Amino acid sequence: MSDPRRPRSPAARLDEIFSIFAARGNDSYGEAVSQIEHAVQSAEIAEAQGAADSLIAAALLHDIGHMIHRDAAAAFQNGRDDAHERLGARYLTGLFPPAVIRPIEMHVDAKRCLVTTEPAYAAALSPVSRRTLELQGGPMTDVAAMAFLADPHAADAIALRRIDEAAKIEGAGRDGVTRFRPLLERLAIGL
């Protein structure tokens, strides 16, 4: 990553995002798919569902926090939450509007909410998602779930969370991250 103290143009920030995918996209996070496979599958699912461009972008970028974390794999192995949703949202803030950022920032809490409000959802989680749920604070209380659902971005965060769980098909989504660049350029602030 470049020096965070030096202002960067939106185009340079987008270049950096694609450099991160090139450098860390083949990393695994415990699932059968790599980061880039998961990201592309997520964006493709959102696209196939007819989602807004902002949700497609959020789907593509929702786990960028894992890739920019110093050592997300070690955090998982050592039973620590890498707070990738907050790290990723902070990294993308100023480049994209809240319609992209907030679902990314909220997608972990969306899982915690869904586990509380939909018992069948919890049963369908992958083993890695069940493990990270524990690290991320477990199910929400009913009061916390109601507060979460009152947020104006909750519906998109929940949609993103459902996409996240579906985008774990081994062998799919290996190519194509760059095909989403025009979409990211349309959404980028100041480009």
Coordinates of C-alpha atoms in Angstrom, one line a residue:
M1 CA 0.0 0.0 0.0
S2 CA 1.1 3.5 -0.6
D3 CA 1.8 6.1 2.1
P4 CA -1.5 6.9 3.8
R5 CA -0.4 10.5 4.6
R6 CA 0.0 11.4 0.9
P7 CA -3.3 12.3 -0.8
R8 CA -4.0 9.9 -3.7
S9 CA -6.3 10.5 -6.7
P10 CA -9.4 8.3 -7.0
A11 CA -7.8 6.6 -10.1
A12 CA -4.6 5.8 -8.1
R13 CA -6.7 4.4 -5.2
L14 CA -8.6 2.1 -7.7
D15 CA -5.2 1.0 -9.2
E16 CA -4.2 0.2 -5.6
I17 CA -7.3 -1.9 -5.1
F18 CA -6.6 -4.0 -8.2
S19 CA -3.0 -4.3 -7.1
I20 CA -4.2 -5.7 -3.8
F21 CA -6.3 -8.3 -5.7
A22 CA -3.3 -9.2 -7.8
A23 CA -1.0 -9.5 -4.7
R24 CA -3.4 -11.2 -2.2
G25 CA -6.3 -12.5 -4.3
N26 CA -5.0 -16.0 -4.3
D27 CA -4.9 -16.1 -0.5
S28 CA -7.3 -18.4 1.2
Y29 CA -9.3 -17.6 4.3
G30 CA -10.3 -21.1 5.3
E31 CA -13.0 -21.7 2.6
A32 CA -12.5 -23.8 -0.5
V33 CA -12.2 -20.6 -2.6
S34 CA -9.5 -17.9 -2.8
Q35 CA -10.2 -14.3 -2.0
I36 CA -10.5 -13.3 -5.7
E37 CA -12.8 -16.3 -6.4
H38 CA -15.0 -15.3 -3.5
A39 CA -15.0 -11.6 -4.5
V40 CA -15.8 -12.2 -8.2
Q41 CA -18.5 -14.8 -7.3
S42 CA -20.0 -12.4 -4.9
A43 CA -20.2 -9.6 -7.5
E44 CA -21.5 -12.0 -10.1
I45 CA -24.3 -13.2 -7.8
A46 CA -25.3 -9.6 -7.0
E47 CA -25.3 -8.8 -10.7
A48 CA -27.4 -11.9 -11.6
Q49 CA -29.9 -10.8 -8.9
G50 CA -30.2 -7.4 -10.6
A51 CA -28.8 -5.6 -7.6
A52 CA -27.9 -1.9 -7.7
D53 CA -24.4 -1.1 -8.8
S54 CA -23.5 0.0 -5.3
L55 CA -24.4 -3.5 -3.9
I56 CA -22.4 -5.2 -6.8
A57 CA -19.4 -3.1 -5.8
A58 CA -19.9 -3.9 -2.1
A59 CA -20.1 -7.6 -3.0
L60 CA -16.8 -7.4 -4.9
L61 CA -15.0 -5.4 -2.2
H62 CA -16.6 -6.7 1.0
D63 CA -13.6 -8.8 2.1
I64 CA -10.8 -6.4 1.1
G65 CA -10.1 -6.0 4.8
H66 CA -8.9 -9.6 4.9
M67 CA -6.4 -8.8 2.1
I68 CA -5.1 -5.5 3.6
H69 CA -4.8 -6.9 7.2
R70 CA -1.3 -7.6 8.3
D71 CA -2.0 -11.3 8.9
A72 CA -5.6 -12.2 8.7
A73 CA -4.8 -16.0 8.5
A74 CA -2.8 -15.8 11.7
A75 CA -5.6 -13.9 13.4
F76 CA -8.1 -16.7 12.4
Q77 CA -5.7 -19.5 13.5
N78 CA -5.1 -17.8 16.8
G79 CA -8.8 -17.3 17.5
R80 CA -8.9 -13.5 17.0
D81 CA -11.3 -11.5 14.9
D82 CA -9.4 -9.5 12.3
A83 CA -12.3 -6.9 12.1
H84 CA -12.0 -7.0 8.4
E85 CA -15.4 -5.3 7.8
R86 CA -14.3 -2.2 9.7
L87 CA -10.8 -2.3 8.2
G88 CA -12.1 -2.6 4.7
A89 CA -14.8 0.1 5.2
R90 CA -12.2 2.5 6.6
Y91 CA -9.8 1.8 3.7
L92 CA -12.6 2.5 1.1
T93 CA -14.1 5.5 2.8
G94 CA -13.7 8.7 0.7
L95 CA -13.5 6.7 -2.5
F96 CA -17.1 5.3 -2.5
P97 CA -20.4 6.5 -1.3
P98 CA -22.1 5.2 1.9
A99 CA -24.3 2.9 -0.3
V100 CA -21.1 0.9 -1.0
I101 CA -19.3 1.4 2.3
R102 CA -22.0 0.7 4.9
P103 CA -23.0 -2.8 3.6
I104 CA -19.4 -3.7 3.7
E105 CA -19.0 -2.3 7.3
M106 CA -22.2 -4.1 8.4
H107 CA -21.9 -7.5 6.7
V108 CA -20.5 -9.2 9.8
D109 CA -23.2 -7.8 12.0
A110 CA -25.8 -8.9 9.3
K111 CA -24.6 -12.5 9.9
R112 CA -24.9 -12.0 13.7
C113 CA -28.4 -10.6 13.2
L114 CA -29.6 -13.3 10.8
V115 CA -28.4 -16.0 13.2
T116 CA -30.6 -14.4 15.8
T117 CA -33.7 -13.8 13.7
E118 CA -33.6 -16.8 11.4
P119 CA -32.6 -20.1 13.1
A120 CA -32.4 -21.9 9.7
Y121 CA -29.7 -19.4 8.6
A122 CA -27.4 -20.4 11.4
A123 CA -27.8 -24.1 10.5
A124 CA -26.8 -23.3 6.9
L125 CA -23.5 -21.5 7.7
S126 CA -20.3 -23.0 6.4
P127 CA -17.9 -24.3 9.1
V128 CA -15.6 -21.3 8.7
S129 CA -18.5 -18.9 9.0
R130 CA -19.7 -20.6 12.2
R131 CA -16.1 -20.3 13.6
T132 CA -15.8 -16.7 12.7
L133 CA -19.3 -16.0 14.1
E134 CA -17.8 -17.0 17.5
L135 CA -14.8 -14.7 17.0
Q136 CA -17.1 -11.8 15.9
G137 CA -19.2 -11.8 19.0
G138 CA -21.8 -14.6 18.3
P139 CA -25.5 -14.0 17.8
M140 CA -26.9 -10.6 18.5
T141 CA -29.4 -10.0 21.3
D142 CA -32.9 -9.4 20.2
V143 CA -32.5 -5.7 21.1
A144 CA -29.3 -5.4 19.1
A145 CA -30.9 -7.1 16.1
M146 CA -33.9 -4.7 16.2
A147 CA -31.4 -1.7 16.3
F148 CA -29.4 -3.2 13.4
L149 CA -32.6 -3.7 11.3
A150 CA -33.5 -0.1 11.9
D151 CA -30.4 1.1 10.0
P152 CA -31.2 2.4 6.5
H153 CA -28.4 0.2 5.1
A154 CA -29.5 -3.0 6.9
A155 CA -31.4 -4.5 3.9
D156 CA -28.3 -4.2 1.7
A157 CA -26.0 -5.5 4.4
I158 CA -28.3 -8.6 4.8
A159 CA -28.4 -9.1 1.0
L160 CA -24.6 -8.8 0.9
R161 CA -24.4 -11.4 3.8
R162 CA -26.6 -13.9 1.9
I163 CA -24.4 -13.3 -1.2
D164 CA -21.3 -13.8 0.9
E165 CA -22.5 -17.3 2.0
A166 CA -23.5 -18.3 -1.5
A167 CA -20.2 -17.3 -3.1
K168 CA -18.1 -20.2 -2.0
I169 CA -18.2 -22.5 -5.0
E170 CA -14.8 -24.0 -5.7
G171 CA -13.5 -23.3 -9.2
A172 CA -15.9 -20.5 -10.0
G173 CA -15.0 -16.8 -10.2
R174 CA -11.2 -17.2 -10.8
D175 CA -11.1 -14.5 -13.5
G176 CA -12.8 -11.3 -14.1
V177 CA -12.1 -9.0 -11.2
T178 CA -10.9 -6.3 -13.7
R179 CA -14.2 -6.5 -15.6
F180 CA -15.8 -4.7 -12.6
R181 CA -13.4 -1.7 -12.9
P182 CA -15.8 0.4 -15.1
L183 CA -18.5 -0.1 -12.4
L184 CA -16.1 1.0 -9.6
E185 CA -15.1 4.0 -11.7
R186 CA -18.7 5.0 -12.1
L187 CA -19.2 4.8 -8.3
A188 CA -15.9 6.4 -7.3
I189 CA -16.2 9.8 -5.7
G190 CA -14.2 12.4 -7.6
L191 CA -13.3 10.3 -10.6

